[in-house]
């Protein structure tokens, strides 16, 4: 999200079903997107890191919807919708409904086409029909993010890695409130 | 005693240095130290125990205080009190870490600068430091007490000394 040439690059490794990731997104990252990403000061990179936790039943499917949306240039909208509505789709597994609410029917068709062969956890009655003979290509992107995360190494989500003017800083993890994070970003920008 | 005191001093000096040192690619300057303190503030905030202003106060005061405490321990001046302050501080850190771990919050420890995850390893390390600090404190008070007694008996009149 934002300008790839921004002085600060922030990569956030997260799991759509992790409560701290949702909290971090809704109470910090939203403000960062609004004030710093839009202004070209920060380039925000979402990295999927679905955790192998039994309760996180739909985390891979959510990551697939997000990745498919990114491939048609609609990541920001879908990312926000996934976090905003997480309690709803966590309860019934209906991620499709949440995504459809923020895309046009044509965009939704393109996303569904990519996602349909991949869905494993979504209840069968809520899955879009998979086009015949098409295999899941989205998992390669998610696995790529996970490999990057393991190299950090990501031990918990959310984990953020900040690169300022080409210098990669040590990774941090857990929720950080927006005023404290803003203070750090302002400090980096003033260097 | 001496080894324990020096070890604690070095640990506190190292912890202060790790929090104050400029991030990769930045030279030593007031601005780069401010950036390091702002990064430490994010680690303090992730424990989710303090208000925004509380986080700012703690993150700006703790590293200089650790530096002061390390130098105080190293000097050996008023050792019972420096070691007591050290024990109270490590005890405070340890209880915060245990609480955070018990709540299942997965955060960066922030103990020796950024990049270290809070976990069983960090708890064992800080628990051992607490035990060491406690031992140094008890030892320092015992030595102080025996010195005080010796001084009293040397300074007392001959009639009292016979008692």
Short mmCIF file of C-alpha atoms in Angstrom, two decimals:
data_model
loop_
_atom_site.label_atom_id
_atom_site.label_comp_id
_atom_site.label_asym_id
_atom_site.label_seq_id
_atom_site.Cartn_x
_atom_site.Cartn_y
_atom_site.Cartn_z
CA UNK A 1 0.00 0.00 0.00
CA UNK A 2 1.30 3.46 -0.86
CA UNK A 3 4.42 4.64 -2.60
CA UNK A 4 7.08 1.90 -2.95
CA UNK A 5 9.76 4.62 -2.89
CA UNK A 6 8.60 6.01 0.46
CA UNK A 7 11.44 6.65 2.98
CA UNK A 8 9.94 4.11 5.37
CA UNK A 9 8.84 0.60 4.46
CA UNK A 10 6.84 -1.30 7.04
CA UNK A 11 6.13 -5.00 6.58
CA UNK A 12 3.47 -6.44 8.86
CA UNK A 13 3.22 -10.21 9.24
CA UNK A 14 -0.28 -11.06 10.38
CA UNK A 15 -2.99 -13.65 10.65
CA UNK A 16 -6.54 -12.46 9.89
CA UNK A 17 -7.88 -14.42 12.85
CA UNK A 18 -5.36 -13.22 15.43
CA UNK A 19 -7.06 -10.77 17.86
CA UNK A 20 -3.90 -8.70 18.36
CA UNK A 21 -3.51 -8.34 14.58
CA UNK A 22 -7.07 -7.03 14.30
CA UNK A 23 -6.52 -4.67 17.19
CA UNK A 24 -3.26 -3.45 15.65
CA UNK A 25 -4.93 -2.92 12.27
CA UNK A 26 -8.04 -1.18 13.59
CA UNK A 27 -6.37 1.02 16.20
CA UNK A 28 -3.00 1.82 14.64
CA UNK A 29 -2.55 0.79 11.02
CA UNK A 30 -5.79 2.44 9.88
CA UNK A 31 -4.45 5.80 11.10
CA UNK A 32 -1.07 5.14 9.55
CA UNK A 33 -2.70 4.39 6.19
CA UNK A 34 -4.77 7.55 6.45
CA UNK A 35 -1.96 9.92 7.51
CA UNK A 36 1.34 8.45 6.34
CA UNK A 37 0.72 5.85 3.62
CA UNK A 38 -1.58 8.18 1.66
CA UNK A 39 0.98 10.98 2.01
CA UNK A 40 3.71 8.78 0.52
CA UNK A 41 5.77 8.73 3.72
CA UNK A 42 5.31 5.03 4.51
CA UNK A 43 4.99 2.04 2.21
CA UNK A 44 2.95 -0.58 4.05
CA UNK A 45 3.39 -4.20 3.04
CA UNK A 46 0.93 -6.81 4.31
CA UNK A 47 2.48 -10.26 4.69
CA UNK A 48 0.28 -13.26 5.36
CA UNK A 49 1.38 -15.44 8.23
CA UNK A 50 -1.56 -17.75 9.01
CA UNK A 51 -0.73 -19.46 12.28
CA UNK A 52 -1.14 -23.22 12.70
CA UNK A 53 -3.78 -22.87 15.43
CA UNK A 54 -6.85 -25.13 15.38
CA UNK A 55 -9.22 -22.29 16.39
CA UNK A 56 -8.03 -20.19 13.43
CA UNK A 57 -10.17 -22.28 11.09
CA UNK A 58 -10.52 -19.77 8.28
CA UNK A 59 -7.18 -17.93 8.43
CA UNK A 60 -5.83 -19.51 5.26
CA UNK A 61 -9.08 -18.87 3.38
CA UNK A 62 -9.09 -15.23 4.50
CA UNK A 63 -5.48 -14.88 3.34
CA UNK A 64 -6.50 -16.35 -0.04
CA UNK A 65 -9.33 -13.82 -0.47
CA UNK A 66 -6.92 -11.01 0.45
CA UNK A 67 -4.25 -12.27 -1.94
CA UNK A 68 -6.76 -12.64 -4.80
CA UNK A 69 -7.99 -9.08 -4.16
CA UNK A 70 -4.38 -7.82 -4.21
CA UNK A 71 -3.92 -9.36 -7.65
CA UNK A 72 -6.72 -7.24 -9.05
CA UNK A 73 -5.59 -4.09 -7.18
CA UNK A 74 -8.29 -4.17 -4.50
CA UNK A 75 -6.28 -5.28 -1.50
CA UNK A 76 -6.80 -2.20 0.69
CA UNK A 77 -10.60 -2.47 0.53
CA UNK A 78 -10.71 -6.22 1.11
CA UNK A 79 -8.07 -6.12 3.85
CA UNK A 80 -10.13 -3.57 5.76
CA UNK A 81 -13.35 -5.51 5.22
CA UNK A 82 -11.75 -8.72 6.48
CA UNK A 83 -10.55 -7.08 9.71
CA UNK A 84 -13.73 -5.03 10.23
CA UNK A 85 -15.98 -8.07 9.86
CA UNK A 86 -13.77 -10.76 11.36
CA UNK A 87 -16.19 -11.69 14.18
CA UNK A 88 -18.94 -12.32 11.61
CA UNK A 89 -16.98 -14.56 9.23
CA UNK A 90 -15.23 -16.28 12.13
CA UNK A 91 -18.67 -17.39 13.30
CA UNK A 92 -20.06 -18.71 10.00
CA UNK A 93 -17.09 -18.98 7.62
CA UNK A 94 -18.83 -16.76 5.06
CA UNK A 95 -15.88 -14.64 3.90
CA UNK A 96 -17.37 -14.35 0.41
CA UNK A 97 -20.20 -12.15 1.67
CA UNK A 98 -17.77 -9.74 3.33
CA UNK A 99 -15.59 -9.47 0.21
CA UNK A 100 -18.59 -9.08 -2.10
CA UNK A 101 -19.76 -6.07 -0.08
CA UNK A 102 -16.68 -4.02 -1.06
CA UNK A 103 -16.18 -5.13 -4.69
CA UNK A 104 -18.18 -4.56 -7.85
CA UNK A 105 -19.81 -7.71 -9.33
CA UNK A 106 -17.16 -7.79 -12.09
CA UNK A 107 -14.31 -7.52 -9.60
CA UNK A 108 -15.92 -10.15 -7.40
CA UNK A 109 -16.09 -12.54 -10.35
CA UNK A 110 -12.35 -12.13 -10.99
CA UNK A 111 -11.52 -12.70 -7.32
CA UNK A 112 -13.84 -15.70 -7.02
CA UNK A 113 -12.23 -17.31 -10.06
CA UNK A 114 -8.84 -17.28 -8.30
CA UNK A 115 -10.11 -18.21 -4.87
CA UNK A 116 -12.56 -21.01 -5.74
CA UNK A 117 -10.01 -23.79 -6.34
CA UNK A 118 -8.20 -22.94 -3.10
CA UNK A 119 -10.89 -22.91 -0.44
CA UNK A 120 -10.53 -25.74 2.00
CA UNK A 121 -12.01 -24.57 5.27
CA UNK A 122 -14.96 -22.50 4.05
CA UNK A 123 -18.22 -24.48 4.43
CA UNK A 124 -19.09 -26.10 1.09
CA UNK A 125 -22.38 -24.18 0.69
CA UNK A 126 -20.49 -20.88 0.97
CA UNK A 127 -17.77 -21.61 -1.58
CA UNK A 128 -17.98 -20.18 -5.09
CA UNK A 129 -18.03 -22.87 -7.80
CA UNK A 130 -14.49 -23.78 -8.89
CA UNK A 131 -13.80 -23.53 -12.64
CA UNK A 132 -13.01 -26.98 -14.04
CA UNK A 133 -9.34 -27.89 -14.30
CA UNK A 134 -8.07 -24.78 -12.51
CA UNK A 135 -5.60 -25.23 -9.67
CA UNK A 136 -4.89 -22.97 -6.71
CA UNK A 137 -2.16 -20.50 -7.50
CA UNK A 138 -2.71 -18.22 -4.50
CA UNK A 139 -1.06 -20.45 -1.92
CA UNK A 140 2.32 -19.90 -3.60
CA UNK A 141 2.09 -16.18 -2.65
CA UNK A 142 1.07 -16.97 0.92
CA UNK A 143 3.84 -19.54 1.27
CA UNK A 144 6.28 -16.96 -0.05
CA UNK A 145 5.19 -14.51 2.69
CA UNK A 146 5.51 -17.26 5.29
CA UNK A 147 9.03 -18.10 4.12
CA UNK A 148 9.96 -14.42 4.46
CA UNK A 149 8.42 -14.45 7.94
CA UNK A 150 10.36 -17.52 9.02
CA UNK A 151 13.56 -15.78 7.94
CA UNK A 152 12.82 -12.75 10.20
CA UNK A 153 12.04 -14.90 12.33
CA UNK A 154 8.36 -14.28 13.09
CA UNK A 155 7.54 -15.94 16.41
CA UNK A 156 4.16 -14.29 16.96
CA UNK A 157 1.68 -12.11 15.10
CA UNK A 158 1.57 -9.25 14.46
CA UNK A 159 5.28 -8.84 13.80
CA UNK A 160 6.45 -5.70 12.05
CA UNK A 161 9.73 -5.06 10.28
CA UNK A 162 10.60 -1.46 9.50
CA UNK A 163 13.14 -0.39 6.92
CA UNK A 164 14.10 3.26 7.10
CA UNK A 165 16.06 4.78 4.23
CA UNK A 166 17.36 1.33 3.31
CA UNK A 167 18.32 0.30 6.85
CA UNK A 168 16.37 -2.63 8.21
CA UNK A 169 15.57 -2.25 11.91
CA UNK A 170 15.07 -5.16 14.34
CA UNK A 171 11.61 -6.71 14.19
CA UNK A 172 9.00 -5.87 16.81
CA UNK A 173 5.86 -7.71 17.75
CA UNK A 174 2.56 -7.19 19.51
CA UNK A 175 0.06 -4.37 19.52
CA UNK A 176 1.43 -0.81 19.54
CA UNK A 177 -0.93 2.12 20.03
CA UNK A 178 -1.02 4.75 17.32
CA UNK A 179 0.39 7.75 19.28
CA UNK A 180 3.48 5.71 20.24
CA UNK A 181 3.96 4.32 16.74
CA UNK A 182 3.46 7.80 15.24
CA UNK A 183 6.17 9.17 17.54
CA UNK A 184 8.58 6.53 16.22
CA UNK A 185 7.73 7.14 12.57
CA UNK A 186 8.06 10.92 13.00
CA UNK A 187 11.41 10.34 14.65
CA UNK A 188 12.60 8.21 11.72
CA UNK A 189 11.33 10.75 9.19
CA UNK A 190 13.20 13.55 10.97
CA UNK A 191 16.57 11.73 10.65
CA UNK B 1 29.83 -10.78 46.20
CA UNK B 2 32.29 -8.83 44.07
CA UNK B 3 31.63 -11.01 41.03
CA UNK B 4 27.86 -10.76 41.50
CA UNK B 5 28.00 -6.98 41.88
CA UNK B 6 30.21 -6.55 38.79
CA UNK B 7 27.98 -8.94 36.80
CA UNK B 8 24.86 -6.95 37.69
CA UNK B 9 26.62 -3.68 36.85
CA UNK B 10 27.72 -4.97 33.44
CA UNK B 11 24.21 -6.32 32.72
CA UNK B 12 22.61 -2.95 33.51
CA UNK B 13 25.19 -1.04 31.49
CA UNK B 14 24.65 -3.41 28.55
CA UNK B 15 20.85 -3.06 28.84
CA UNK B 16 21.08 0.75 28.87
CA UNK B 17 23.50 0.75 25.92
CA UNK B 18 21.24 -1.58 23.90
CA UNK B 19 18.29 0.78 24.40
CA UNK B 20 20.16 4.01 23.73
CA UNK B 21 22.45 3.02 20.85
CA UNK B 22 21.48 4.35 17.42
CA UNK B 23 19.71 2.01 15.01
CA UNK B 24 21.60 0.48 12.08
CA UNK B 25 22.96 3.09 9.72
CA UNK B 26 22.43 6.02 12.08
CA UNK B 27 25.31 7.96 13.67
CA UNK B 28 25.41 8.81 17.41
CA UNK B 29 23.43 12.03 17.85
CA UNK B 30 20.64 13.40 20.01
CA UNK B 31 18.17 12.66 17.20
CA UNK B 32 19.31 9.03 16.77
CA UNK B 33 19.12 8.41 20.54
CA UNK B 34 15.60 9.89 20.49
CA UNK B 35 14.72 7.43 17.71
CA UNK B 36 16.06 4.53 19.77
CA UNK B 37 14.01 5.66 22.76
CA UNK B 38 10.93 5.95 20.53
CA UNK B 39 11.55 2.36 19.42
CA UNK B 40 11.89 1.27 23.04
CA UNK B 41 8.59 3.07 23.74
CA UNK B 42 6.88 0.73 21.24
CA UNK B 43 8.18 -2.28 23.19
CA UNK B 44 7.00 -0.79 26.50
CA UNK B 45 3.61 -0.04 24.95
CA UNK B 46 3.17 -3.60 23.70
CA UNK B 47 3.02 -4.80 27.34
CA UNK B 48 -0.30 -2.90 27.50
CA UNK B 49 0.01 -1.80 31.10
CA UNK B 50 0.49 1.96 30.84
CA UNK B 51 -1.24 4.96 29.33
CA UNK B 52 0.43 6.75 26.40
CA UNK B 53 1.99 9.33 28.74
CA UNK B 54 3.08 6.55 31.12
CA UNK B 55 4.77 4.73 28.23
CA UNK B 56 6.58 7.96 27.25
CA UNK B 57 7.82 8.58 30.79
CA UNK B 58 9.01 5.02 31.36
CA UNK B 59 10.70 4.68 27.98
CA UNK B 60 12.61 7.95 28.41
CA UNK B 61 13.58 7.50 32.06
CA UNK B 62 14.36 3.79 32.29
CA UNK B 63 17.48 3.59 30.04
CA UNK B 64 19.27 6.53 31.75
CA UNK B 65 18.31 5.07 35.13
CA UNK B 66 19.75 1.68 34.12
CA UNK B 67 22.95 3.47 33.11
CA UNK B 68 23.09 5.25 36.48
CA UNK B 69 22.39 2.02 38.37
CA UNK B 70 25.11 0.16 36.46
CA UNK B 71 27.66 2.86 37.33
CA UNK B 72 26.47 2.97 40.96
CA UNK B 73 26.89 -0.82 41.30
CA UNK B 74 30.28 -0.65 39.64
CA UNK B 75 31.46 2.05 42.08
CA UNK B 76 30.51 -0.07 45.11
CA UNK B 77 29.33 3.06 46.95
CA UNK B 78 26.54 2.31 49.46
CA UNK B 79 26.28 -1.22 48.07
CA UNK B 80 23.39 -2.37 50.30
CA UNK B 81 21.22 0.41 48.84
CA UNK B 82 22.34 0.10 45.20
CA UNK B 83 21.77 -3.66 45.31
CA UNK B 84 18.39 -3.17 47.01
CA UNK B 85 17.29 -0.74 44.27
CA UNK B 86 18.55 -3.25 41.68
CA UNK B 87 16.58 -6.09 43.28
CA UNK B 88 13.40 -4.01 43.40
CA UNK B 89 13.83 -3.01 39.74
CA UNK B 90 14.53 -6.55 38.52
CA UNK B 91 11.65 -7.80 40.69
CA UNK B 92 9.38 -5.25 38.99
CA UNK B 93 10.56 -6.32 35.52
CA UNK B 94 10.12 -9.98 36.40
CA UNK B 95 6.55 -9.57 37.67
CA UNK B 96 5.56 -7.59 34.56
CA UNK B 97 7.06 -10.28 32.35
CA UNK B 98 5.31 -13.11 34.24
CA UNK B 99 1.97 -11.26 33.98
CA UNK B 100 2.42 -10.67 30.23
CA UNK B 101 3.44 -14.27 29.62
CA UNK B 102 0.49 -15.56 31.67
CA UNK B 103 -1.91 -13.36 29.67
CA UNK B 104 -0.57 -14.91 26.46
CA UNK B 105 0.51 -11.57 25.00
CA UNK B 106 3.26 -12.22 22.50
CA UNK B 107 5.50 -9.17 22.65
CA UNK B 108 9.10 -8.11 22.20
CA UNK B 109 10.81 -8.32 25.60
CA UNK B 110 12.62 -4.97 25.24
CA UNK B 111 15.06 -6.14 27.93
CA UNK B 112 18.25 -5.70 25.91
CA UNK B 113 16.97 -3.54 23.09
CA UNK B 114 14.71 -4.53 20.23
CA UNK B 115 14.29 -7.87 18.50
CA UNK B 116 13.99 -10.29 21.44
CA UNK B 117 10.72 -12.14 21.96
CA UNK B 118 9.37 -12.56 25.50
CA UNK B 119 9.25 -16.27 26.33
CA UNK B 120 10.31 -19.00 28.73
CA UNK B 121 13.99 -18.31 28.02
CA UNK B 122 13.74 -14.62 28.95
CA UNK B 123 11.74 -15.49 32.08
CA UNK B 124 14.39 -17.98 33.25
CA UNK B 125 17.12 -15.42 32.55
CA UNK B 126 15.37 -12.63 34.47
CA UNK B 127 14.44 -15.01 37.30
CA UNK B 128 18.13 -15.97 37.63
CA UNK B 129 19.10 -12.28 37.62
CA UNK B 130 16.58 -11.64 40.39
CA UNK B 131 18.07 -14.48 42.46
CA UNK B 132 21.59 -13.13 41.90
CA UNK B 133 20.55 -9.60 42.82
CA UNK B 134 18.77 -10.83 45.93
CA UNK B 135 21.87 -12.78 46.99
CA UNK B 136 24.09 -9.70 46.47
CA UNK B 137 21.65 -7.54 48.46
CA UNK B 138 21.47 -9.97 51.39
CA UNK B 139 25.25 -10.37 51.34
CA UNK B 140 25.78 -6.58 51.23
CA UNK B 141 23.45 -6.02 54.20
CA UNK B 142 25.09 -8.83 56.22
CA UNK B 143 28.57 -7.43 55.59
CA UNK B 144 27.34 -3.93 56.45
CA UNK B 145 25.83 -5.20 59.73
CA UNK B 146 28.98 -7.03 60.78
CA UNK B 147 31.03 -3.88 59.95
CA UNK B 148 28.66 -1.73 62.00
CA UNK B 149 28.98 -4.13 64.97
CA UNK B 150 32.76 -4.13 64.68
CA UNK B 151 32.78 -0.31 64.58
CA UNK B 152 30.52 -0.12 67.66
CA UNK B 153 32.68 -2.51 69.65
CA UNK B 154 35.89 -0.68 68.59
CA UNK B 155 34.41 2.76 69.35
CA UNK B 156 32.75 1.79 72.68
CA UNK B 157 34.35 2.64 76.10
CA UNK B 158 36.40 -0.12 77.73
CA UNK B 159 33.74 -0.80 80.38
CA UNK B 160 31.09 -1.39 77.64
CA UNK B 161 33.50 -3.41 75.51
CA UNK B 162 33.82 -5.95 78.35
CA UNK B 163 30.07 -6.64 77.92
#
